[in-house]
XYZ file of C-alpha atoms in Angstrom:
385
model
C -16.035 -52.063 28.030
C -14.664 -55.125 29.166
C -15.782 -59.272 28.399
C -15.283 -62.766 29.456
C -17.456 -65.461 27.964
C -16.841 -68.464 28.737
C -17.037 -71.786 26.728
C -16.744 -74.283 28.699
C -14.974 -75.702 31.891
C -14.616 -78.349 33.544
C -12.738 -82.131 33.539
C -12.994 -83.080 29.763
C -12.704 -79.213 28.486
C -11.452 -75.949 29.021
C -11.450 -72.339 27.696
C -12.719 -68.444 28.009
C -13.047 -65.933 25.243
C -11.529 -62.808 27.629
C -12.080 -59.130 25.264
C -11.946 -55.943 25.264
C -13.607 -53.495 22.520
C -10.402 -53.699 20.703
C -9.106 -57.724 21.467
C -10.000 -60.598 21.605
C -8.013 -63.596 23.135
C -8.510 -67.030 23.402
C -7.327 -68.414 27.296
C -6.688 -72.238 26.665
C -8.168 -74.740 23.917
C -9.646 -77.658 26.012
C -11.845 -78.887 23.228
C -11.700 -79.832 19.573
C -11.710 -77.021 17.118
C -15.168 -77.387 15.301
C -16.877 -77.881 19.412
C -14.694 -74.926 20.402
C -15.348 -72.994 17.323
C -19.311 -73.263 17.061
C -19.576 -72.790 21.077
C -17.926 -69.295 19.693
C -20.773 -68.901 17.415
C -23.392 -70.233 19.689
C -22.429 -66.740 22.253
C -21.699 -64.438 19.665
C -18.058 -64.871 19.230
C -16.189 -64.482 16.038
C -13.452 -66.761 16.161
C -12.337 -65.243 12.784
C -11.673 -62.490 14.656
C -9.605 -63.900 17.769
C -6.084 -62.479 18.232
C -4.132 -64.710 20.226
C -4.074 -67.957 21.937
C -3.059 -67.955 25.857
C -2.436 -71.185 27.584
C -2.342 -71.686 31.868
C -0.360 -75.299 31.426
C -0.312 -77.610 29.161
C -3.140 -80.636 30.313
C -5.303 -82.261 28.184
C -7.914 -80.169 29.143
C -6.481 -77.168 28.365
C -5.275 -78.154 25.230
C -7.032 -80.760 22.699
C -8.182 -79.100 20.015
C -4.872 -75.664 20.580
C -3.254 -77.973 17.069
C -5.574 -77.440 14.369
C -7.714 -74.232 16.070
C -4.520 -71.413 16.330
C -3.650 -72.859 12.117
C -6.678 -73.007 11.250
C -7.154 -68.776 12.611
C -3.536 -68.419 12.176
C -3.355 -66.474 15.652
C 0.354 -66.659 17.789
C -0.408 -68.956 20.742
C 1.474 -67.759 24.265
C 2.999 -70.073 26.834
C 5.567 -70.048 29.096
C 8.576 -72.113 27.782
C 8.394 -74.506 29.902
C 4.840 -75.106 29.829
C 4.791 -75.278 25.653
C 7.880 -77.777 25.890
C 6.146 -79.780 27.635
C 2.814 -80.167 25.081
C 5.153 -80.218 22.493
C 6.988 -83.672 24.149
C 3.275 -84.043 24.658
C 3.021 -83.887 21.432
C 5.467 -85.933 19.872
C 3.959 -88.678 17.707
C 4.043 -92.690 19.536
C 2.569 -96.205 19.360
C -0.755 -95.407 21.220
C -4.529 -96.298 19.754
C -6.646 -93.869 18.451
C -9.662 -92.716 20.104
C -11.738 -95.083 17.905
C -9.801 -97.728 18.564
C -10.357 -96.706 22.401
C -13.904 -97.038 21.918
C -14.119 -100.032 20.358
C -11.724 -101.565 23.193
C -14.113 -100.616 25.817
C -17.464 -102.590 23.452
C -15.214 -105.377 23.321
C -15.064 -104.693 27.457
C -18.287 -104.147 27.626
C -19.698 -107.410 25.407
C -16.865 -110.036 27.568
C -18.865 -108.613 30.841
C -21.992 -109.127 29.680
C -21.118 -112.581 27.990
C -19.348 -113.667 31.483
C -22.314 -112.086 33.523
C -24.748 -113.852 31.395
C -23.158 -117.055 31.528
C -22.802 -117.134 35.080
C -26.648 -116.645 35.909
C -27.669 -119.451 33.721
C -25.086 -121.570 36.067
C -26.464 -120.517 39.221
C -30.585 -120.794 38.400
C -29.882 -124.262 36.300
C -31.119 -127.192 37.608
C -29.578 -129.864 39.441
C -29.533 -132.751 37.002
C -26.413 -135.364 38.706
C -28.049 -134.698 41.982
C -25.242 -138.186 43.173
C -22.076 -136.738 41.406
C -20.382 -134.961 44.411
C -20.544 -130.991 44.198
C -16.398 -130.864 43.670
C -17.287 -132.742 40.270
C -18.582 -129.909 39.073
C -14.783 -128.151 38.833
C -13.162 -130.610 37.015
C -10.581 -129.664 34.821
C -12.846 -131.321 31.414
C -15.128 -128.973 32.507
C -13.513 -126.117 32.957
C -13.239 -123.838 29.122
C -9.764 -122.088 28.288
C -11.328 -118.811 29.571
C -11.860 -119.900 32.818
C -15.342 -120.410 33.708
C -16.375 -123.901 34.999
C -19.423 -124.641 32.352
C -21.853 -127.579 33.932
C -21.550 -130.502 32.065
C -25.982 -130.435 31.395
C -25.851 -127.388 30.967
C -25.967 -126.345 27.044
C -23.998 -123.919 25.822
C -24.831 -119.724 25.633
C -26.261 -119.195 22.279
C -24.329 -116.383 21.032
C -27.961 -114.935 20.265
C -29.367 -114.406 23.302
C -26.360 -112.273 23.987
C -26.844 -110.093 21.544
C -30.013 -109.925 22.428
C -28.649 -108.796 25.749
C -26.768 -105.551 23.968
C -29.506 -105.695 22.438
C -32.330 -104.532 24.770
C -30.638 -101.323 25.654
C -31.394 -97.602 23.960
C -29.784 -97.174 20.940
C -29.841 -94.103 21.931
C -26.971 -94.566 24.903
C -25.251 -96.778 22.943
C -24.398 -93.866 20.125
C -24.212 -91.245 23.553
C -21.545 -94.127 25.395
C -19.531 -94.133 21.454
C -19.728 -89.404 22.308
C -18.882 -89.262 25.002
C -15.813 -87.037 25.642
C -12.874 -89.058 27.898
C -12.477 -87.088 31.894
C -8.604 -85.946 31.240
C -8.357 -86.270 35.109
C -8.283 -90.360 34.501
C -7.627 -89.949 30.516
C -5.650 -87.714 29.202
C -3.794 -89.592 26.653
C -7.548 -90.283 25.253
C -9.127 -87.018 25.625
C -6.461 -85.862 22.477
C -6.914 -88.580 20.499
C -10.972 -87.579 21.020
C -10.363 -84.084 19.674
C -8.042 -84.970 16.940
C -10.818 -87.925 15.543
C -12.816 -84.884 15.607
C -11.032 -82.599 14.369
C -9.360 -85.109 10.971
C -12.396 -85.632 9.542
C -13.448 -84.973 5.664
C -14.752 -81.938 7.030
C -11.160 -80.609 8.069
C -8.793 -79.228 4.363
C -6.612 -81.930 3.658
C -4.009 -80.029 3.572
C -4.826 -79.089 7.657
C -5.456 -82.772 8.093
C -1.759 -84.104 6.554
C -0.514 -81.147 7.825
C -0.697 -81.924 11.616
C -0.287 -85.899 11.105
C 3.114 -84.581 9.781
C 4.138 -81.763 12.520
C 1.588 -82.395 15.284
C 3.030 -79.852 17.447
C 3.632 -77.054 14.553
C 2.244 -73.725 15.117
C 1.510 -71.068 13.406
C 3.817 -67.950 15.984
C 4.934 -68.324 19.621
C 5.078 -66.427 21.997
C 6.719 -66.862 25.553
C 5.539 -65.137 28.748
C 6.587 -65.385 32.623
C 5.029 -65.789 35.851
C 5.288 -62.559 36.900
C 6.231 -60.246 34.303
C 3.553 -58.850 32.630
C 2.577 -58.622 29.239
C 0.114 -57.142 26.581
C -1.799 -58.103 24.330
C -3.145 -55.143 21.923
C -4.758 -53.378 24.230
C -5.316 -55.874 27.399
C -2.883 -55.970 29.695
C -2.164 -59.471 31.425
C -0.198 -60.092 34.355
C 0.475 -63.907 34.374
C 0.971 -65.417 38.023
C 2.167 -69.003 39.798
C -0.236 -71.490 40.658
C 0.456 -74.525 42.759
C -0.374 -77.810 40.404
C 1.228 -80.869 38.822
C 2.383 -79.413 35.193
C 4.984 -77.647 34.026
C 5.036 -74.378 34.624
C 1.290 -73.198 35.477
C 0.236 -70.346 35.235
C -3.371 -68.398 36.552
C -3.847 -64.628 35.036
C -4.789 -60.861 35.888
C -6.712 -59.837 32.715
C -7.037 -55.202 32.890
C -8.658 -53.527 30.505
C -10.281 -49.895 30.630
C -9.749 -49.221 34.311
C -11.085 -53.197 34.536
C -9.310 -56.771 35.696
C -10.356 -59.991 35.103
C -9.361 -62.822 37.778
C -8.625 -66.953 36.270
C -7.280 -68.692 38.977
C -8.338 -73.404 37.618
C -6.429 -75.474 38.393
C -4.319 -75.359 42.021
C -3.788 -77.235 45.233
C -4.239 -74.739 47.861
C -4.567 -70.678 47.454
C -0.754 -69.691 47.753
C -0.518 -65.670 49.138
C 0.651 -64.599 45.766
C -2.543 -65.585 44.764
C -4.292 -64.222 46.971
C -2.643 -60.859 46.696
C -2.683 -61.125 42.588
C -6.432 -61.819 42.159
C -7.172 -58.127 44.144
C -9.339 -55.713 42.901
C -10.827 -57.510 40.025
C -14.387 -56.781 38.538
C -14.696 -60.251 37.656
C -13.106 -62.990 39.911
C -13.538 -66.887 38.207
C -11.855 -69.548 40.924
C -11.647 -73.431 41.053
C -14.165 -75.082 42.906
C -14.330 -78.379 41.430
C -15.014 -81.071 43.654
C -16.374 -82.254 47.293
C -14.588 -83.646 49.639
C -16.323 -86.275 50.649
C -17.840 -86.847 47.245
C -14.162 -87.501 45.624
C -13.422 -90.135 48.082
C -16.508 -92.067 48.067
C -16.264 -91.381 44.213
C -15.313 -93.937 40.683
C -11.824 -91.992 40.468
C -8.827 -94.343 40.687
C -7.518 -93.954 44.280
C -3.874 -92.410 42.697
C -6.124 -89.308 41.262
C -8.335 -88.960 44.427
C -4.616 -88.804 45.718
C -3.482 -86.499 42.921
C -6.254 -84.115 42.710
C -7.022 -83.762 47.042
C -2.949 -83.275 47.205
C -1.129 -79.644 46.836
C -0.387 -79.714 43.046
C -3.653 -81.358 42.126
C -7.337 -79.258 43.054
C -9.676 -76.352 44.565
C -12.255 -78.608 46.896
C -15.428 -76.952 47.434
C -14.248 -76.009 50.708
C -11.115 -74.216 49.497
C -12.177 -72.344 47.455
C -14.848 -71.034 50.091
C -12.269 -70.801 52.875
C -10.360 -68.338 51.237
C -13.776 -66.335 49.598
C -14.382 -65.729 53.319
C -11.211 -64.726 54.913
C -9.480 -63.820 51.600
C -11.529 -62.067 49.274
C -11.258 -58.497 49.394
C -15.629 -58.243 48.200
C -14.725 -55.791 45.520
C -16.937 -58.267 42.276
C -19.260 -57.853 40.560
C -19.553 -61.621 39.922
C -17.634 -64.631 41.428
C -17.913 -67.104 38.861
C -17.148 -70.600 40.095
C -14.737 -73.291 37.835
C -13.706 -76.477 36.985
C -16.897 -77.954 38.936
C -15.877 -81.311 39.083
C -18.890 -84.361 37.142
C -18.179 -87.259 39.120
C -17.092 -86.207 42.071
C -19.570 -82.416 42.824
C -22.668 -80.794 42.289
C -23.444 -76.931 41.261
C -25.970 -76.823 44.175
C -22.672 -77.733 47.339
C -20.509 -75.348 45.757
C -22.680 -72.758 45.224
C -23.990 -73.099 48.808
C -20.317 -73.581 49.798
C -20.127 -69.750 48.053
C -23.000 -68.040 49.056
C -22.159 -69.087 52.884
C -18.609 -67.966 52.786
C -19.341 -64.560 51.290
C -22.164 -64.220 52.921
C -24.067 -60.435 53.707
C -21.460 -59.293 50.740
C -24.025 -61.348 48.315
C -25.860 -58.631 46.050
C -27.683 -58.560 43.168
C -25.401 -55.755 42.132
C -22.042 -57.494 43.238
C -21.093 -60.729 44.018
C -22.622 -62.873 42.098
C -21.950 -66.473 42.528
C -22.778 -67.595 38.660
C -21.271 -71.441 37.677
C -19.162 -72.120 34.602
C -20.748 -75.548 33.038
C -19.159 -78.116 31.362
C -21.268 -78.612 28.386
C -21.998 -75.520 26.754
C -21.424 -72.242 26.775
C -21.899 -69.260 29.388
C -23.809 -65.774 28.902
C -21.214 -63.269 28.576
C -20.861 -61.210 31.373
C -20.254 -57.415 30.178
C -18.957 -54.947 31.744
């Protein structure tokens, strides 16, 4: 028997449990330790029974909860050597702001925008009290305060209470949701790491562990190295790592094999090279990236530099690219095809599902090639074979 349980999949965090009858492996730890353990308990996976953590690459949405989780469970972490070195550099203390400071900064900036909008509206709608005064008198230097926003001398200053009333009109629940939101690691990787640390290093974490993390954030109980293209075994699970094209130090996908069953993992890759297509043959479960709809990404909220990165050959797999693989190179042998790492900003579940189902075509059935979507906000039900 093999079991795969996706705990989270997307730009805000990725993690899954792959298990045989005797071995349990956590693939990536991209949420806080607290949230990962909560989700494991939710689906009946006992965190204390994990044998190891296996890391695909060092990006924040794959490692945010790693240092606390590994120490709390006292289990080894498997990396490639290059990925481990990149992760250690990433965890090296440096001057930055905490997640709470970042939230406060966002709140202040929003408040300033609201004040500027309210002031501009008052100026635009105020009656003209000086019809005999030329228009350009409005822009005299003595009518321009230090903040650069011109003010009509005949208008009373905007009371701060008016701004407060405007701010307070927003529902408290929406403000709480905003402050509790997890940063998108694609555009705010440092904040994603800081958010996980903020959640984990709180009062109910032992003082000894908190101090240990703060003094040496990159310490792990045990580190084991593997290489792409070379088999390794953890317990009775045989693992084949393979190189994937992504903008990380040494990113890998995996095929897990035990008891005559195979589970393939391939996310965070810009395109499907021949080695990946070959590795994913004869899988009983296939988890593959379907990150974005190309038009939604181009028209979406990401900065242009991030859009270029996602669209590049070391970025992320689009719905179209995933569908092309399923149509042309997939052998059709999986019981389940799980679409993973869907972008919340640049994709829609229906778009990803429709593209994949069209590509799979008449191979889709109740017994084989069932198309499932791995969610971000909650764990999937376990797939048992």
